[in-house]
Amino acid sequence: MTKLIDYSKKEEISQQKKRELFEKLCDVLPSKNVSDEEIDKIAYSKDYCLITLRWILEGVTPATPDFIVWPENTEQVSGVVKLANIEEIPVIPFGEGSGVVGGAIPTRGGIIIDIKKMDKILEINDKNLEVRVQPGINLMNLERMLNKEGYTMGHSPQSIYCSALGGNISTRAAGQFSTKYGKIDDMVISLECVLPTGEIIRSKNVPKSSTGPSIERLFIGAEGTLGIITEATMKIWPYPEKKTLMSYAFENLEDGLEVIRKIMRKMIFPAVIRLYDEIETSRHFYQTPEAKKRCMLILVMEGDEDLVDLEEKVSKKICEDYRGIACREEPVNHWFETRFNVKEASDFAPLDIIFDTIEVSVNWDKSLNLCNSMISAMKAVNGVLFASVHASHFYPQGVCFYFTFGGAAPGGVKPEEFYMSVWNAAMKSCIDAGGSISHHHGIGIIRSQWLKEELGKEGFDALKRIKGSIDPKNIMNPGKMGM
Ligand SMILES: Cc1cc2nc3c(=O)[nH]c(=O)nc-3n(C[C@H](O)[C@H](O)[C@H](O)COP(=O)(O)OP(=O)(O)OC[C@H]3O[C@@H](n4cnc5c(N)ncnc54)[C@H](O)[C@@H]3O)c2cc1C
């Protein structure tokens, strides 16, 4: 039904073979942790990718797994993968299915390995500031347990209530406090992973080593195509002593971006920095009169009291230098209250209106051009009603732009075709303007066809060779990342 899935490589398993496999899986795991029930297959045929929402509305399930298993420990994960390797059936690791680009969709059938029973905090080490944890833990549960003990991991994606640590590491996720605490990739100290052969590898828990390429880093952002993360040691921090909330409205996006760039050059890393264009400012901050027809910047500094006070003082001066109008704490409180609200996509989809987001990254010197080019490219697609942007993750070198577009397929065009034409216009203009096609959502099936252009032919071929040598039978999440 969809061009996003290549059925030519899917191998059907006979009923007889399925029965045998079911029994073999029950030799590895308790039988209550193995399912081939239709209801489970439907539940695991999708993630949060907007396309899958359309499938549900249309009553179709174009990609279902053959089995779902819920292992309770690394040995069981290894046992299932060993079996899959011998039988040459796909294995798809599954966190909480909140991925938005189709990474966890079983496009070639096979075994979904849902990791959510592996959800324990194994050790908190105060001296080393680290937590050793299983990857199936829900992120909000992890953060709450850390907060209770006086720590934070500083990773708070909008999906904190509905995503797992392993999924976040596998997509290179970024949380709302990323400018201070880093993205998930910055927080990983060491990993335990199950390879496609079922072998288990563990990296050393040390702050840094100079012992050749870091094998474990291959698994960060691999979207389950190279192996399964079964344990992680992550950085943690003492819970912040003080938080300062600030907001300023700027005449245009360019001034707001310059302010942020100047703040970053001072080596000030506010936990939250968010800058909204005029459209998004009017959508989110309509109750702030000073922000009318302007671009809202919100800042949250947190940590040691003296340091926070100093960061506030320096940042305030930079905002004033660019004629920012102070809007005080209220807009930031409003953001804190509403930051997990996400219902537009599911509200609009039944009305045949498509509403989705696309995040990319770019260096400062190309940032404004990329932003304008991508907005124009999306708006140029017939049926697009609006395209807007905010920026929410920052580096001394550049920025992540997060675009939102909305529209409806024109007469005679299928919603999926319309949807993909907006995505493709956005991806092409991003590459042309010198950006990276994804900052933190990953590749999945939606961006698959663009990965080669992103990495260059030689880069993509090298990645394919790495995949081919680690997973010669291509059992690990096949059909993803263009593999
Ligand atoms: C409302 C909403 C808000 C969101 N906000 C953010 C945000 O602020 N920041 C952000 O970065 N993302 C965000 N996302 C996207 C999504 O939450 C992230 O991509 C998240 O990292 C996915 O985690 P998950 O546990 O749900 O993984 P899944 O969707 O289950 O899987 C994602 C990918 O990781 C693989 N995988 C899962 N677990 C493992 C494992 N243990 N080992 C190896 N591979 C594995 C899967 O095969 C798949 O390819 C949002 C999504 C939604 C729906």
mmCIF file with all atom_site columns, N, CA and C and ligand atoms in Angstrom, residues 48 93-100 103-104 157-159 162-164 166-168 170-171 173-174 223-224 227-229 342 440-441 477, ligand 1:
data_model
loop_
_atom_site.group_PDB
_atom_site.id
_atom_site.type_symbol
_atom_site.label_atom_id
_atom_site.label_alt_id
_atom_site.label_comp_id
_atom_site.label_asym_id
_atom_site.label_entity_id
_atom_site.label_seq_id
_atom_site.pdbx_PDB_ins_code
_atom_site.Cartn_x
_atom_site.Cartn_y
_atom_site.Cartn_z
_atom_site.occupancy
_atom_site.B_iso_or_equiv
_atom_site.pdbx_formal_charge
_atom_site.auth_seq_id
_atom_site.auth_comp_id
_atom_site.auth_asym_id
_atom_site.auth_atom_id
_atom_site.pdbx_PDB_model_num
ATOM   1   N N   . TYR A 1 48  ? 5.014  6.143  16.195 1.00 0.00 ? 48  TYR A N   1
ATOM   2   C CA  . TYR A 1 48  ? 4.320  7.430  16.201 1.00 0.00 ? 48  TYR A CA  1
ATOM   3   C C   . TYR A 1 48  ? 4.483  8.195  14.893 1.00 0.00 ? 48  TYR A C   1
ATOM   4   N N   . PRO A 1 93  ? 14.261 -4.224 17.398 1.00 0.00 ? 93  PRO A N   1
ATOM   5   C CA  . PRO A 1 93  ? 14.184 -3.775 18.782 1.00 0.00 ? 93  PRO A CA  1
ATOM   6   C C   . PRO A 1 93  ? 13.083 -2.722 18.922 1.00 0.00 ? 93  PRO A C   1
ATOM   7   N N   . PHE A 1 94  ? 12.408 -2.739 20.059 1.00 0.00 ? 94  PHE A N   1
ATOM   8   C CA  . PHE A 1 94  ? 11.273 -1.841 20.275 1.00 0.00 ? 94  PHE A CA  1
ATOM   9   C C   . PHE A 1 94  ? 11.367 -1.249 21.677 1.00 0.00 ? 94  PHE A C   1
ATOM   10  N N   . GLY A 1 95  ? 11.355 0.104  21.752 1.00 0.00 ? 95  GLY A N   1
ATOM   11  C CA  . GLY A 1 95  ? 11.393 0.777  23.056 1.00 0.00 ? 95  GLY A CA  1
ATOM   12  C C   . GLY A 1 95  ? 9.968  1.030  23.520 1.00 0.00 ? 95  GLY A C   1
ATOM   13  N N   . GLU A 1 96  ? 9.440  2.220  23.170 1.00 0.00 ? 96  GLU A N   1
ATOM   14  C CA  . GLU A 1 96  ? 8.028  2.487  23.477 1.00 0.00 ? 96  GLU A CA  1
ATOM   15  C C   . GLU A 1 96  ? 7.270  2.914  22.225 1.00 0.00 ? 96  GLU A C   1
ATOM   16  N N   . GLY A 1 97  ? 7.920  2.800  21.063 1.00 0.00 ? 97  GLY A N   1
ATOM   17  C CA  . GLY A 1 97  ? 7.219  3.106  19.809 1.00 0.00 ? 97  GLY A CA  1
ATOM   18  C C   . GLY A 1 97  ? 6.847  4.568  19.654 1.00 0.00 ? 97  GLY A C   1
ATOM   19  N N   . SER A 1 98  ? 7.616  5.478  20.294 1.00 0.00 ? 98  SER A N   1
ATOM   20  C CA  . SER A 1 98  ? 7.316  6.909  20.130 1.00 0.00 ? 98  SER A CA  1
ATOM   21  C C   . SER A 1 98  ? 8.121  7.537  19.000 1.00 0.00 ? 98  SER A C   1
ATOM   22  N N   . GLY A 1 99  ? 8.919  6.740  18.317 1.00 0.00 ? 99  GLY A N   1
ATOM   23  C CA  . GLY A 1 99  ? 9.701  7.251  17.190 1.00 0.00 ? 99  GLY A CA  1
ATOM   24  C C   . GLY A 1 99  ? 8.763  7.833  16.138 1.00 0.00 ? 99  GLY A C   1
ATOM   25  N N   . VAL A 1 100 ? 9.182  8.918  15.495 1.00 0.00 ? 100 VAL A N   1
ATOM   26  C CA  . VAL A 1 100 ? 8.279  9.619  14.581 1.00 0.00 ? 100 VAL A CA  1
ATOM   27  C C   . VAL A 1 100 ? 8.656  9.443  13.110 1.00 0.00 ? 100 VAL A C   1
ATOM   28  N N   . GLY A 1 103 ? 11.054 4.082  12.588 1.00 0.00 ? 103 GLY A N   1
ATOM   29  C CA  . GLY A 1 103 ? 12.201 3.213  12.868 1.00 0.00 ? 103 GLY A CA  1
ATOM   30  C C   . GLY A 1 103 ? 11.825 1.849  13.419 1.00 0.00 ? 103 GLY A C   1
ATOM   31  N N   . ALA A 1 104 ? 10.749 1.765  14.183 1.00 0.00 ? 104 ALA A N   1
ATOM   32  C CA  . ALA A 1 104 ? 10.405 0.492  14.834 1.00 0.00 ? 104 ALA A CA  1
ATOM   33  C C   . ALA A 1 104 ? 9.340  -0.295 14.062 1.00 0.00 ? 104 ALA A C   1
ATOM   34  N N   . PRO A 1 157 ? 13.022 14.937 26.777 1.00 0.00 ? 157 PRO A N   1
ATOM   35  C CA  . PRO A 1 157 ? 12.363 15.159 25.490 1.00 0.00 ? 157 PRO A CA  1
ATOM   36  C C   . PRO A 1 157 ? 10.867 15.359 25.709 1.00 0.00 ? 157 PRO A C   1
ATOM   37  N N   . GLN A 1 158 ? 10.209 15.898 24.698 1.00 0.00 ? 158 GLN A N   1
ATOM   38  C CA  . GLN A 1 158 ? 8.759  16.094 24.835 1.00 0.00 ? 158 GLN A CA  1
ATOM   39  C C   . GLN A 1 158 ? 8.057  14.744 25.033 1.00 0.00 ? 158 GLN A C   1
ATOM   40  N N   . SER A 1 159 ? 8.706  13.683 24.578 1.00 0.00 ? 159 SER A N   1
ATOM   41  C CA  . SER A 1 159 ? 8.144  12.337 24.708 1.00 0.00 ? 159 SER A CA  1
ATOM   42  C C   . SER A 1 159 ? 8.609  11.645 25.991 1.00 0.00 ? 159 SER A C   1
ATOM   43  N N   . CYS A 1 162 ? 6.534  8.864  27.187 1.00 0.00 ? 162 CYS A N   1
ATOM   44  C CA  . CYS A 1 162 ? 6.175  7.743  26.306 1.00 0.00 ? 162 CYS A CA  1
ATOM   45  C C   . CYS A 1 162 ? 7.372  7.201  25.535 1.00 0.00 ? 162 CYS A C   1
ATOM   46  N N   . SER A 1 163 ? 8.589  7.366  26.080 1.00 0.00 ? 163 SER A N   1
ATOM   47  C CA  . SER A 1 163 ? 9.731  6.764  25.385 1.00 0.00 ? 163 SER A CA  1
ATOM   48  C C   . SER A 1 163 ? 10.691 6.145  26.393 1.00 0.00 ? 163 SER A C   1
ATOM   49  N N   . ALA A 1 164 ? 11.498 5.200  25.899 1.00 0.00 ? 164 ALA A N   1
ATOM   50  C CA  . ALA A 1 164 ? 12.411 4.461  26.772 1.00 0.00 ? 164 ALA A CA  1
ATOM   51  C C   . ALA A 1 164 ? 13.852 4.907  26.504 1.00 0.00 ? 164 ALA A C   1
ATOM   52  N N   . GLY A 1 166 ? 16.565 3.145  25.892 1.00 0.00 ? 166 GLY A N   1
ATOM   53  C CA  . GLY A 1 166 ? 17.217 2.472  24.756 1.00 0.00 ? 166 GLY A CA  1
ATOM   54  C C   . GLY A 1 166 ? 16.810 3.073  23.423 1.00 0.00 ? 166 GLY A C   1
ATOM   55  N N   . GLY A 1 167 ? 15.523 3.393  23.298 1.00 0.00 ? 167 GLY A N   1
ATOM   56  C CA  . GLY A 1 167 ? 15.035 4.018  22.062 1.00 0.00 ? 167 GLY A CA  1
ATOM   57  C C   . GLY A 1 167 ? 15.681 5.374  21.866 1.00 0.00 ? 167 GLY A C   1
ATOM   58  N N   . ASN A 1 168 ? 15.829 6.124  22.962 1.00 0.00 ? 168 ASN A N   1
ATOM   59  C CA  . ASN A 1 168 ? 16.441 7.455  22.869 1.00 0.00 ? 168 ASN A CA  1
ATOM   60  C C   . ASN A 1 168 ? 17.902 7.378  22.445 1.00 0.00 ? 168 ASN A C   1
ATOM   61  N N   . SER A 1 170 ? 19.178 4.982  20.731 1.00 0.00 ? 170 SER A N   1
ATOM   62  C CA  . SER A 1 170 ? 19.218 4.451  19.365 1.00 0.00 ? 170 SER A CA  1
ATOM   63  C C   . SER A 1 170 ? 18.800 5.457  18.308 1.00 0.00 ? 170 SER A C   1
ATOM   64  N N   . THR A 1 171 ? 18.158 6.547  18.728 1.00 0.00 ? 171 THR A N   1
ATOM   65  C CA  . THR A 1 171 ? 17.783 7.578  17.752 1.00 0.00 ? 171 THR A CA  1
ATOM   66  C C   . THR A 1 171 ? 18.596 8.861  17.930 1.00 0.00 ? 171 THR A C   1
ATOM   67  N N   . ALA A 1 173 ? 18.469 10.967 20.522 1.00 0.00 ? 173 ALA A N   1
ATOM   68  C CA  . ALA A 1 173 ? 17.441 11.940 20.882 1.00 0.00 ? 173 ALA A CA  1
ATOM   69  C C   . ALA A 1 173 ? 18.037 13.175 21.559 1.00 0.00 ? 173 ALA A C   1
ATOM   70  N N   . ALA A 1 174 ? 17.239 14.241 21.577 1.00 0.00 ? 174 ALA A N   1
ATOM   71  C CA  . ALA A 1 174 ? 17.640 15.477 22.256 1.00 0.00 ? 174 ALA A CA  1
ATOM   72  C C   . ALA A 1 174 ? 16.491 15.940 23.129 1.00 0.00 ? 174 ALA A C   1
ATOM   73  N N   . GLU A 1 223 ? 19.590 3.042  15.306 1.00 0.00 ? 223 GLU A N   1
ATOM   74  C CA  . GLU A 1 223 ? 18.167 2.709  15.140 1.00 0.00 ? 223 GLU A CA  1
ATOM   75  C C   . GLU A 1 223 ? 17.939 1.193  15.082 1.00 0.00 ? 223 GLU A C   1
ATOM   76  N N   . GLY A 1 224 ? 18.708 0.483  15.877 1.00 0.00 ? 224 GLY A N   1
ATOM   77  C CA  . GLY A 1 224 ? 18.499 -0.965 15.976 1.00 0.00 ? 224 GLY A CA  1
ATOM   78  C C   . GLY A 1 224 ? 18.982 -1.740 14.764 1.00 0.00 ? 224 GLY A C   1
ATOM   79  N N   . GLY A 1 227 ? 22.484 -3.845 16.341 1.00 0.00 ? 227 GLY A N   1
ATOM   80  C CA  . GLY A 1 227 ? 22.429 -4.683 17.539 1.00 0.00 ? 227 GLY A CA  1
ATOM   81  C C   . GLY A 1 227 ? 21.409 -4.105 18.503 1.00 0.00 ? 227 GLY A C   1
ATOM   82  N N   . ILE A 1 228 ? 21.364 -4.702 19.691 1.00 0.00 ? 228 ILE A N   1
ATOM   83  C CA  . ILE A 1 228 ? 20.363 -4.275 20.672 1.00 0.00 ? 228 ILE A CA  1
ATOM   84  C C   . ILE A 1 228 ? 21.067 -3.800 21.939 1.00 0.00 ? 228 ILE A C   1
ATOM   85  N N   . ILE A 1 229 ? 20.754 -2.601 22.365 1.00 0.00 ? 229 ILE A N   1
ATOM   86  C CA  . ILE A 1 229 ? 21.340 -2.060 23.596 1.00 0.00 ? 229 ILE A CA  1
ATOM   87  C C   . ILE A 1 229 ? 20.625 -2.710 24.777 1.00 0.00 ? 229 ILE A C   1
ATOM   88  N N   . VAL A 1 342 ? 0.797  17.620 23.101 1.00 0.00 ? 342 VAL A N   1
ATOM   89  C CA  . VAL A 1 342 ? 0.953  17.366 21.661 1.00 0.00 ? 342 VAL A CA  1
ATOM   90  C C   . VAL A 1 342 ? -0.293 16.661 21.172 1.00 0.00 ? 342 VAL A C   1
ATOM   91  N N   . HIS A 1 440 ? 17.598 15.140 15.572 1.00 0.00 ? 440 HIS A N   1
ATOM   92  C CA  . HIS A 1 440 ? 17.399 14.180 16.660 1.00 0.00 ? 440 HIS A CA  1
ATOM   93  C C   . HIS A 1 440 ? 16.279 13.155 16.479 1.00 0.00 ? 440 HIS A C   1
ATOM   94  N N   . HIS A 1 441 ? 15.542 13.171 15.398 1.00 0.00 ? 441 HIS A N   1
ATOM   95  C CA  . HIS A 1 441 ? 14.487 12.157 15.240 1.00 0.00 ? 441 HIS A CA  1
ATOM   96  C C   . HIS A 1 441 ? 14.962 10.916 14.496 1.00 0.00 ? 441 HIS A C   1
ATOM   97  N N   . ASN A 1 477 ? 16.782 -5.138 12.136 1.00 0.00 ? 477 ASN A N   1
ATOM   98  C CA  . ASN A 1 477 ? 15.912 -4.061 11.648 1.00 0.00 ? 477 ASN A CA  1
ATOM   99  C C   . ASN A 1 477 ? 16.127 -3.758 10.167 1.00 0.00 ? 477 ASN A C   1
HETATM 100 C C1  . LIG B 2 .   ? 4.877  13.477 21.322 1.00 0.00 ? 1   LIG B C1  1
HETATM 101 C C2  . LIG B 2 .   ? 6.291  13.189 20.939 1.00 0.00 ? 1   LIG B C2  1
HETATM 102 C C3  . LIG B 2 .   ? 7.289  14.064 21.311 1.00 0.00 ? 1   LIG B C3  1
HETATM 103 C C4  . LIG B 2 .   ? 8.621  13.787 20.978 1.00 0.00 ? 1   LIG B C4  1
HETATM 104 N N1  . LIG B 2 .   ? 9.599  14.618 21.418 1.00 0.00 ? 1   LIG B N1  1
HETATM 105 C C5  . LIG B 2 .   ? 10.895 14.328 21.159 1.00 0.00 ? 1   LIG B C5  1
HETATM 106 C C6  . LIG B 2 .   ? 11.941 15.161 21.657 1.00 0.00 ? 1   LIG B C6  1
HETATM 107 O O1  . LIG B 2 .   ? 11.699 16.147 22.359 1.00 0.00 ? 1   LIG B O1  1
HETATM 108 N N2  . LIG B 2 .   ? 13.225 14.826 21.354 1.00 0.00 ? 1   LIG B N2  1
HETATM 109 C C7  . LIG B 2 .   ? 13.515 13.724 20.608 1.00 0.00 ? 1   LIG B C7  1
HETATM 110 O O2  . LIG B 2 .   ? 14.689 13.456 20.365 1.00 0.00 ? 1   LIG B O2  1
HETATM 111 N N3  . LIG B 2 .   ? 12.541 12.914 20.130 1.00 0.00 ? 1   LIG B N3  1
HETATM 112 C C8  . LIG B 2 .   ? 11.255 13.187 20.400 1.00 0.00 ? 1   LIG B C8  1
HETATM 113 N N4  . LIG B 2 .   ? 10.254 12.367 19.924 1.00 0.00 ? 1   LIG B N4  1
HETATM 114 C C9  . LIG B 2 .   ? 10.599 11.182 19.143 1.00 0.00 ? 1   LIG B C9  1
HETATM 115 C C10 . LIG B 2 .   ? 10.794 9.895  19.981 1.00 0.00 ? 1   LIG B C10 1
HETATM 116 O O3  . LIG B 2 .   ? 10.250 10.026 21.261 1.00 0.00 ? 1   LIG B O3  1
HETATM 117 C C11 . LIG B 2 .   ? 12.264 9.570  20.053 1.00 0.00 ? 1   LIG B C11 1
HETATM 118 O O4  . LIG B 2 .   ? 12.717 9.224  18.763 1.00 0.00 ? 1   LIG B O4  1
HETATM 119 C C12 . LIG B 2 .   ? 12.609 8.453  21.051 1.00 0.00 ? 1   LIG B C12 1
HETATM 120 O O5  . LIG B 2 .   ? 13.998 8.403  21.131 1.00 0.00 ? 1   LIG B O5  1
HETATM 121 C C13 . LIG B 2 .   ? 12.071 7.089  20.687 1.00 0.00 ? 1   LIG B C13 1
HETATM 122 O O6  . LIG B 2 .   ? 12.132 6.276  21.846 1.00 0.00 ? 1   LIG B O6  1
HETATM 123 P P1  . LIG B 2 .   ? 11.272 4.937  21.981 1.00 0.00 ? 1   LIG B P1  1
HETATM 124 O O7  . LIG B 2 .   ? 11.698 4.265  23.219 1.00 0.00 ? 1   LIG B O7  1
HETATM 125 O O8  . LIG B 2 .   ? 9.828  5.217  21.856 1.00 0.00 ? 1   LIG B O8  1
HETATM 126 O O9  . LIG B 2 .   ? 11.828 4.136  20.722 1.00 0.00 ? 1   LIG B O9  1
HETATM 127 P P2  . LIG B 2 .   ? 11.078 3.356  19.567 1.00 0.00 ? 1   LIG B P2  1
HETATM 128 O O10 . LIG B 2 .   ? 10.207 4.272  18.799 1.00 0.00 ? 1   LIG B O10 1
HETATM 129 O O11 . LIG B 2 .   ? 10.482 2.127  20.110 1.00 0.00 ? 1   LIG B O11 1
HETATM 130 O O12 . LIG B 2 .   ? 12.332 2.950  18.661 1.00 0.00 ? 1   LIG B O12 1
HETATM 131 C C14 . LIG B 2 .   ? 13.090 3.912  17.992 1.00 0.00 ? 1   LIG B C14 1
HETATM 132 C C15 . LIG B 2 .   ? 14.228 3.229  17.243 1.00 0.00 ? 1   LIG B C15 1
HETATM 133 O O13 . LIG B 2 .   ? 15.175 2.718  18.170 1.00 0.00 ? 1   LIG B O13 1
HETATM 134 C C16 . LIG B 2 .   ? 15.313 1.297  18.030 1.00 0.00 ? 1   LIG B C16 1
HETATM 135 N N5  . LIG B 2 .   ? 15.459 0.768  19.392 1.00 0.00 ? 1   LIG B N5  1
HETATM 136 C C17 . LIG B 2 .   ? 14.607 0.882  20.420 1.00 0.00 ? 1   LIG B C17 1
HETATM 137 N N6  . LIG B 2 .   ? 15.128 0.324  21.528 1.00 0.00 ? 1   LIG B N6  1
HETATM 138 C C18 . LIG B 2 .   ? 16.334 -0.165 21.194 1.00 0.00 ? 1   LIG B C18 1
HETATM 139 C C19 . LIG B 2 .   ? 17.369 -0.868 21.900 1.00 0.00 ? 1   LIG B C19 1
HETATM 140 N N7  . LIG B 2 .   ? 17.268 -1.184 23.188 1.00 0.00 ? 1   LIG B N7  1
HETATM 141 N N8  . LIG B 2 .   ? 18.484 -1.214 21.216 1.00 0.00 ? 1   LIG B N8  1
HETATM 142 C C20 . LIG B 2 .   ? 18.642 -0.908 19.900 1.00 0.00 ? 1   LIG B C20 1
HETATM 143 N N9  . LIG B 2 .   ? 17.698 -0.256 19.195 1.00 0.00 ? 1   LIG B N9  1
HETATM 144 C C21 . LIG B 2 .   ? 16.566 0.120  19.832 1.00 0.00 ? 1   LIG B C21 1
HETATM 145 C C22 . LIG B 2 .   ? 14.069 0.850  17.298 1.00 0.00 ? 1   LIG B C22 1
HETATM 146 O O14 . LIG B 2 .   ? 14.297 -0.323 16.535 1.00 0.00 ? 1   LIG B O14 1
HETATM 147 C C23 . LIG B 2 .   ? 13.786 2.041  16.412 1.00 0.00 ? 1   LIG B C23 1
HETATM 148 O O15 . LIG B 2 .   ? 14.564 1.999  15.237 1.00 0.00 ? 1   LIG B O15 1
HETATM 149 C C24 . LIG B 2 .   ? 8.920  12.634 20.226 1.00 0.00 ? 1   LIG B C24 1
HETATM 150 C C25 . LIG B 2 .   ? 7.901  11.756 19.858 1.00 0.00 ? 1   LIG B C25 1
HETATM 151 C C26 . LIG B 2 .   ? 6.602  12.021 20.210 1.00 0.00 ? 1   LIG B C26 1
HETATM 152 C C27 . LIG B 2 .   ? 5.539  11.059 19.816 1.00 0.00 ? 1   LIG B C27 1
#
